[in-house]
Amino acid sequence: MLATLFFALLQAPNVVPVVPTDSGEAHLRNIRQLTFGGQNAEAYFARSGRQLIFQRQEADTGCDQEYVINTDGTGLHRVSSGKGRTTCGYFYDDDHRIFYATTEHAGTACPPRPDYSKGYVWALYDYDIYAARADGRDARRLTENPHYDAEGTLSPDGKTIVFTSLRNGDLDIYTMRVDGSHVTRLTHTLGYDGGPFFSPDGKQIVYRAWHPQTAGDSSDYKGLIAQNMVRPVRMEIWVMDADGSQQRQVTNLGGANFAPYFHPDGRRIIFASNHKSPRSRNFDLYLINLDGTGLEQITTSSEFDAFPMFSPDGRQLVWASNRRGTVQGETNLFIAEWVEQP
């Protein structure tokens, strides 16, 4: 009984303890840890700013499923079916519905991990994008493509999903309406274009990209793609107009730069990078201007910090981090007040 009461108190609003910032994290105030244990990542705000949808690795299957949690740390519950593997959940329809990518149509079991004998690679599972009610009921497929469809996010007007797909033999960015119609390809350059998000005004899309520059790189990339894998160790941040025009590179840092998201002012981008030590897992969050100037480090933890997203009102930042983990590699969700002028 006492243990149950203690757990309930920890989960109660305003009781979750404040986590100290690391030295130099002047833009962050009142950091709170929302999850405790396991692998929790890619948390995205509801339009209300009161909930987050994210992927969490389930202990019994070792596979990611979609969960929702309140921003005060209460109300954790699963919204995907528990079948297959899921990724990249997002609220839409004024928070009445969600969409996410899942492999459940290809089998109820968790798909196998990629072959790491080929180095650090990501598996491009047979994901399709599904839509459901906010509680997970009545899920249905929006895409029916026998290849990777994932990394979906929503336009500010709520009408358009932007996502990454392997449907034409390369990892490119596409848009479609929220009912799955009018699929449009935006990128065509050989290489990985993914992780897209709209700007606050809906006029631009920020994304991560790596385009092979040599015959050897192209051959390696194509060989992995043929095996439904990609090697994500070199990526830079790019921006394009919402129709796919004016594609331009923002960063030129080296290493892996990914998980970009627009600052609420629409003139800057927050993203994760390990460019200071490209072979390490020490990723930090950075801000940069759209023209590539003004790089500013936001987190300084010696652990992994990534997947940042500002709340709809711009007052909070949520991200995933290995900081304060009880075991090596544990990833939890953290939320902080954003201090624009430290």
JSON list of N, CA and C in Angstrom, two decimals, residues 88 99 128-129 142-143 145 148-154 160-167 171-177 180-187 193-198 205 240:
[
{"chain": "A", "resi": 88, "resn": "CYS", "atom": "N", "xyz": [6.81, 7.27, -34.63]},
{"chain": "A", "resi": 88, "resn": "CYS", "atom": "CA", "xyz": [6.39, 8.57, -35.16]},
{"chain": "A", "resi": 88, "resn": "CYS", "atom": "C", "xyz": [4.88, 8.83, -35.05]},
{"chain": "A", "resi": 99, "resn": "PHE", "atom": "N", "xyz": [-2.19, 9.89, -35.77]},
{"chain": "A", "resi": 99, "resn": "PHE", "atom": "CA", "xyz": [-1.66, 8.99, -36.80]},
{"chain": "A", "resi": 99, "resn": "PHE", "atom": "C", "xyz": [-0.26, 8.55, -36.37]},
{"chain": "A", "resi": 128, "resn": "ASP", "atom": "N", "xyz": [3.52, 1.22, -42.48]},
{"chain": "A", "resi": 128, "resn": "ASP", "atom": "CA", "xyz": [2.51, 2.05, -43.13]},
{"chain": "A", "resi": 128, "resn": "ASP", "atom": "C", "xyz": [1.97, 3.02, -42.10]},
{"chain": "A", "resi": 129, "resn": "ILE", "atom": "N", "xyz": [1.41, 4.12, -42.56]},
{"chain": "A", "resi": 129, "resn": "ILE", "atom": "CA", "xyz": [0.86, 5.13, -41.66]},
{"chain": "A", "resi": 129, "resn": "ILE", "atom": "C", "xyz": [-0.61, 4.83, -41.42]},
{"chain": "A", "resi": 142, "resn": "LEU", "atom": "N", "xyz": [-3.65, 4.63, -43.75]},
{"chain": "A", "resi": 142, "resn": "LEU", "atom": "CA", "xyz": [-3.66, 5.74, -44.70]},
{"chain": "A", "resi": 142, "resn": "LEU", "atom": "C", "xyz": [-2.79, 5.44, -45.91]},
{"chain": "A", "resi": 143, "resn": "THR", "atom": "N", "xyz": [-1.74, 4.66, -45.72]},
{"chain": "A", "resi": 143, "resn": "THR", "atom": "CA", "xyz": [-0.87, 4.27, -46.84]},
{"chain": "A", "resi": 143, "resn": "THR", "atom": "C", "xyz": [-0.88, 2.75, -46.95]},
{"chain": "A", "resi": 145, "resn": "ASN", "atom": "N", "xyz": [1.67, 0.69, -48.90]},
{"chain": "A", "resi": 145, "resn": "ASN", "atom": "CA", "xyz": [2.86, 0.61, -49.73]},
{"chain": "A", "resi": 145, "resn": "ASN", "atom": "C", "xyz": [3.76, -0.46, -49.14]},
{"chain": "A", "resi": 148, "resn": "TYR", "atom": "N", "xyz": [8.84, 1.21, -46.73]},
{"chain": "A", "resi": 148, "resn": "TYR", "atom": "CA", "xyz": [8.87, 2.11, -45.59]},
{"chain": "A", "resi": 148, "resn": "TYR", "atom": "C", "xyz": [8.03, 3.37, -45.82]},
{"chain": "A", "resi": 149, "resn": "ASP", "atom": "N", "xyz": [7.03, 3.59, -44.98]},
{"chain": "A", "resi": 149, "resn": "ASP", "atom": "CA", "xyz": [6.28, 4.86, -44.90]},
{"chain": "A", "resi": 149, "resn": "ASP", "atom": "C", "xyz": [6.23, 5.24, -43.43]},
{"chain": "A", "resi": 150, "resn": "ALA", "atom": "N", "xyz": [6.91, 6.31, -43.04]},
{"chain": "A", "resi": 150, "resn": "ALA", "atom": "CA", "xyz": [6.99, 6.67, -41.63]},
{"chain": "A", "resi": 150, "resn": "ALA", "atom": "C", "xyz": [7.42, 8.13, -41.51]},
{"chain": "A", "resi": 151, "resn": "GLU", "atom": "N", "xyz": [7.77, 8.54, -40.27]},
{"chain": "A", "resi": 151, "resn": "GLU", "atom": "CA", "xyz": [8.28, 9.88, -39.99]},
{"chain": "A", "resi": 151, "resn": "GLU", "atom": "C", "xyz": [7.25, 10.97, -40.33]},
{"chain": "A", "resi": 152, "resn": "GLY", "atom": "N", "xyz": [5.98, 10.68, -40.13]},
{"chain": "A", "resi": 152, "resn": "GLY", "atom": "CA", "xyz": [4.93, 11.62, -40.49]},
{"chain": "A", "resi": 152, "resn": "GLY", "atom": "C", "xyz": [4.72, 12.70, -39.44]},
{"chain": "A", "resi": 153, "resn": "THR", "atom": "N", "xyz": [4.53, 13.94, -39.89]},
{"chain": "A", "resi": 153, "resn": "THR", "atom": "CA", "xyz": [4.14, 15.06, -39.03]},
{"chain": "A", "resi": 153, "resn": "THR", "atom": "C", "xyz": [3.10, 15.89, -39.77]},
{"chain": "A", "resi": 154, "resn": "LEU", "atom": "N", "xyz": [2.54, 16.90, -39.09]},
{"chain": "A", "resi": 154, "resn": "LEU", "atom": "CA", "xyz": [1.35, 17.60, -39.59]},
{"chain": "A", "resi": 154, "resn": "LEU", "atom": "C", "xyz": [1.63, 19.06, -39.90]},
{"chain": "A", "resi": 160, "resn": "THR", "atom": "N", "xyz": [-2.41, 18.60, -43.99]},
{"chain": "A", "resi": 160, "resn": "THR", "atom": "CA", "xyz": [-1.40, 17.89, -44.76]},
{"chain": "A", "resi": 160, "resn": "THR", "atom": "C", "xyz": [-0.44, 17.13, -43.85]},
{"chain": "A", "resi": 161, "resn": "ILE", "atom": "N", "xyz": [-0.16, 15.89, -44.20]},
{"chain": "A", "resi": 161, "resn": "ILE", "atom": "CA", "xyz": [0.87, 15.09, -43.53]},
{"chain": "A", "resi": 161, "resn": "ILE", "atom": "C", "xyz": [2.11, 15.09, -44.42]},
{"chain": "A", "resi": 162, "resn": "VAL", "atom": "N", "xyz": [3.25, 15.39, -43.85]},
{"chain": "A", "resi": 162, "resn": "VAL", "atom": "CA", "xyz": [4.53, 15.25, -44.55]},
{"chain": "A", "resi": 162, "resn": "VAL", "atom": "C", "xyz": [5.23, 14.04, -43.95]},
{"chain": "A", "resi": 163, "resn": "PHE", "atom": "N", "xyz": [5.83, 13.19, -44.80]},
{"chain": "A", "resi": 163, "resn": "PHE", "atom": "CA", "xyz": [6.39, 11.93, -44.31]},
{"chain": "A", "resi": 163, "resn": "PHE", "atom": "C", "xyz": [7.53, 11.47, -45.21]},
{"chain": "A", "resi": 164, "resn": "THR", "atom": "N", "xyz": [8.20, 10.41, -44.78]},
{"chain": "A", "resi": 164, "resn": "THR", "atom": "CA", "xyz": [9.31, 9.83, -45.53]},
{"chain": "A", "resi": 164, "resn": "THR", "atom": "C", "xyz": [8.88, 8.47, -46.07]},
{"chain": "A", "resi": 165, "resn": "SER", "atom": "N", "xyz": [9.27, 8.19, -47.31]},
{"chain": "A", "resi": 165, "resn": "SER", "atom": "CA", "xyz": [8.83, 6.94, -47.94]},
{"chain": "A", "resi": 165, "resn": "SER", "atom": "C", "xyz": [9.91, 6.37, -48.84]},
{"chain": "A", "resi": 166, "resn": "LEU", "atom": "N", "xyz": [9.91, 5.04, -48.93]},
{"chain": "A", "resi": 166, "resn": "LEU", "atom": "CA", "xyz": [10.81, 4.32, -49.84]},
{"chain": "A", "resi": 166, "resn": "LEU", "atom": "C", "xyz": [10.03, 3.80, -51.04]},
{"chain": "A", "resi": 167, "resn": "ARG", "atom": "N", "xyz": [8.85, 4.33, -51.27]},
{"chain": "A", "resi": 167, "resn": "ARG", "atom": "CA", "xyz": [7.95, 3.76, -52.29]},
{"chain": "A", "resi": 167, "resn": "ARG", "atom": "C", "xyz": [8.50, 3.82, -53.70]},
{"chain": "A", "resi": 171, "resn": "LEU", "atom": "N", "xyz": [14.87, 6.97, -50.29]},
{"chain": "A", "resi": 171, "resn": "LEU", "atom": "CA", "xyz": [14.24, 7.60, -49.13]},
{"chain": "A", "resi": 171, "resn": "LEU", "atom": "C", "xyz": [13.99, 9.07, -49.42]},
{"chain": "A", "resi": 172, "resn": "ASP", "atom": "N", "xyz": [12.74, 9.39, -49.72]},
{"chain": "A", "resi": 172, "resn": "ASP", "atom": "CA", "xyz": [12.37, 10.75, -50.08]},
{"chain": "A", "resi": 172, "resn": "ASP", "atom": "C", "xyz": [11.20, 11.25, -49.24]},
{"chain": "A", "resi": 173, "resn": "ILE", "atom": "N", "xyz": [10.97, 12.55, -49.33]},
{"chain": "A", "resi": 173, "resn": "ILE", "atom": "CA", "xyz": [9.91, 13.20, -48.57]},
{"chain": "A", "resi": 173, "resn": "ILE", "atom": "C", "xyz": [8.69, 13.40, -49.45]},
{"chain": "A", "resi": 174, "resn": "TYR", "atom": "N", "xyz": [7.53, 13.11, -48.89]},
{"chain": "A", "resi": 174, "resn": "TYR", "atom": "CA", "xyz": [6.25, 13.22, -49.59]},
{"chain": "A", "resi": 174, "resn": "TYR", "atom": "C", "xyz": [5.26, 13.98, -48.71]},
{"chain": "A", "resi": 175, "resn": "THR", "atom": "N", "xyz": [4.23, 14.48, -49.34]},
{"chain": "A", "resi": 175, "resn": "THR", "atom": "CA", "xyz": [3.08, 15.00, -48.60]},
{"chain": "A", "resi": 175, "resn": "THR", "atom": "C", "xyz": [1.82, 14.27, -49.06]},
{"chain": "A", "resi": 176, "resn": "MET", "atom": "N", "xyz": [0.82, 14.27, -48.19]},
{"chain": "A", "resi": 176, "resn": "MET", "atom": "CA", "xyz": [-0.49, 13.75, -48.56]},
{"chain": "A", "resi": 176, "resn": "MET", "atom": "C", "xyz": [-1.53, 14.43, -47.68]},
{"chain": "A", "resi": 177, "resn": "ARG", "atom": "N", "xyz": [-2.76, 14.40, -48.09]},
{"chain": "A", "resi": 177, "resn": "ARG", "atom": "CA", "xyz": [-3.84, 14.91, -47.26]},
{"chain": "A", "resi": 177, "resn": "ARG", "atom": "C", "xyz": [-4.06, 13.96, -46.08]},
{"chain": "A", "resi": 180, "resn": "GLY", "atom": "N", "xyz": [-5.10, 10.47, -46.65]},
{"chain": "A", "resi": 180, "resn": "GLY", "atom": "CA", "xyz": [-4.22, 9.60, -47.42]},
{"chain": "A", "resi": 180, "resn": "GLY", "atom": "C", "xyz": [-4.22, 9.85, -48.91]},
{"chain": "A", "resi": 181, "resn": "SER", "atom": "N", "xyz": [-4.98, 10.82, -49.37]},
{"chain": "A", "resi": 181, "resn": "SER", "atom": "CA", "xyz": [-5.06, 11.11, -50.80]},
{"chain": "A", "resi": 181, "resn": "SER", "atom": "C", "xyz": [-4.01, 12.14, -51.23]},
{"chain": "A", "resi": 182, "resn": "HIS", "atom": "N", "xyz": [-3.89, 12.32, -52.55]},
{"chain": "A", "resi": 182, "resn": "HIS", "atom": "CA", "xyz": [-3.02, 13.33, -53.14]},
{"chain": "A", "resi": 182, "resn": "HIS", "atom": "C", "xyz": [-1.57, 13.22, -52.64]},
{"chain": "A", "resi": 183, "resn": "VAL", "atom": "N", "xyz": [-1.00, 12.04, -52.77]},
{"chain": "A", "resi": 183, "resn": "VAL", "atom": "CA", "xyz": [0.39, 11.83, -52.38]},
{"chain": "A", "resi": 183, "resn": "VAL", "atom": "C", "xyz": [1.30, 12.53, -53.39]},
{"chain": "A", "resi": 184, "resn": "THR", "atom": "N", "xyz": [2.20, 13.36, -52.91]},
{"chain": "A", "resi": 184, "resn": "THR", "atom": "CA", "xyz": [3.08, 14.16, -53.77]},
{"chain": "A", "resi": 184, "resn": "THR", "atom": "C", "xyz": [4.52, 14.02, -53.31]},
{"chain": "A", "resi": 185, "resn": "ARG", "atom": "N", "xyz": [5.41, 13.70, -54.24]},
{"chain": "A", "resi": 185, "resn": "ARG", "atom": "CA", "xyz": [6.83, 13.57, -53.93]},
{"chain": "A", "resi": 185, "resn": "ARG", "atom": "C", "xyz": [7.51, 14.94, -53.98]},
{"chain": "A", "resi": 186, "resn": "LEU", "atom": "N", "xyz": [8.30, 15.26, -52.93]},
{"chain": "A", "resi": 186, "resn": "LEU", "atom": "CA", "xyz": [8.95, 16.57, -52.86]},
{"chain": "A", "resi": 186, "resn": "LEU", "atom": "C", "xyz": [10.45, 16.53, -53.13]},
{"chain": "A", "resi": 187, "resn": "THR", "atom": "N", "xyz": [11.13, 15.44, -52.79]},
{"chain": "A", "resi": 187, "resn": "THR", "atom": "CA", "xyz": [12.58, 15.36, -53.01]},
{"chain": "A", "resi": 187, "resn": "THR", "atom": "C", "xyz": [12.89, 14.24, -54.00]},
{"chain": "A", "resi": 193, "resn": "ASP", "atom": "N", "xyz": [16.50, 11.57, -47.42]},
{"chain": "A", "resi": 193, "resn": "ASP", "atom": "CA", "xyz": [15.79, 12.80, -47.06]},
{"chain": "A", "resi": 193, "resn": "ASP", "atom": "C", "xyz": [14.67, 12.39, -46.11]},
{"chain": "A", "resi": 194, "resn": "GLY", "atom": "N", "xyz": [14.68, 12.91, -44.88]},
{"chain": "A", "resi": 194, "resn": "GLY", "atom": "CA", "xyz": [13.68, 12.45, -43.92]},
{"chain": "A", "resi": 194, "resn": "GLY", "atom": "C", "xyz": [13.52, 13.36, -42.72]},
{"chain": "A", "resi": 195, "resn": "GLY", "atom": "N", "xyz": [12.72, 12.89, -41.77]},
{"chain": "A", "resi": 195, "resn": "GLY", "atom": "CA", "xyz": [12.48, 13.63, -40.54]},
{"chain": "A", "resi": 195, "resn": "GLY", "atom": "C", "xyz": [11.88, 15.00, -40.74]},
{"chain": "A", "resi": 196, "resn": "PRO", "atom": "N", "xyz": [10.88, 15.17, -41.63]},
{"chain": "A", "resi": 196, "resn": "PRO", "atom": "CA", "xyz": [10.41, 16.51, -42.00]},
{"chain": "A", "resi": 196, "resn": "PRO", "atom": "C", "xyz": [9.43, 17.11, -40.99]},
{"chain": "A", "resi": 197, "resn": "PHE", "atom": "N", "xyz": [9.51, 18.43, -40.83]},
{"chain": "A", "resi": 197, "resn": "PHE", "atom": "CA", "xyz": [8.55, 19.21, -40.04]},
{"chain": "A", "resi": 197, "resn": "PHE", "atom": "C", "xyz": [8.25, 20.51, -40.77]},
{"chain": "A", "resi": 198, "resn": "PHE", "atom": "N", "xyz": [7.01, 20.95, -40.71]},
{"chain": "A", "resi": 198, "resn": "PHE", "atom": "CA", "xyz": [6.61, 22.24, -41.27]},
{"chain": "A", "resi": 198, "resn": "PHE", "atom": "C", "xyz": [7.07, 23.39, -40.37]},
{"chain": "A", "resi": 205, "resn": "ILE", "atom": "N", "xyz": [9.55, 23.51, -45.00]},
{"chain": "A", "resi": 205, "resn": "ILE", "atom": "CA", "xyz": [9.75, 22.21, -44.37]},
{"chain": "A", "resi": 205, "resn": "ILE", "atom": "C", "xyz": [11.22, 22.07, -44.04]},
{"chain": "A", "resi": 240, "resn": "MET", "atom": "N", "xyz": [13.34, 23.40, -47.29]},
{"chain": "A", "resi": 240, "resn": "MET", "atom": "CA", "xyz": [12.76, 23.64, -48.60]},
{"chain": "A", "resi": 240, "resn": "MET", "atom": "C", "xyz": [11.41, 24.30, -48.42]}
]
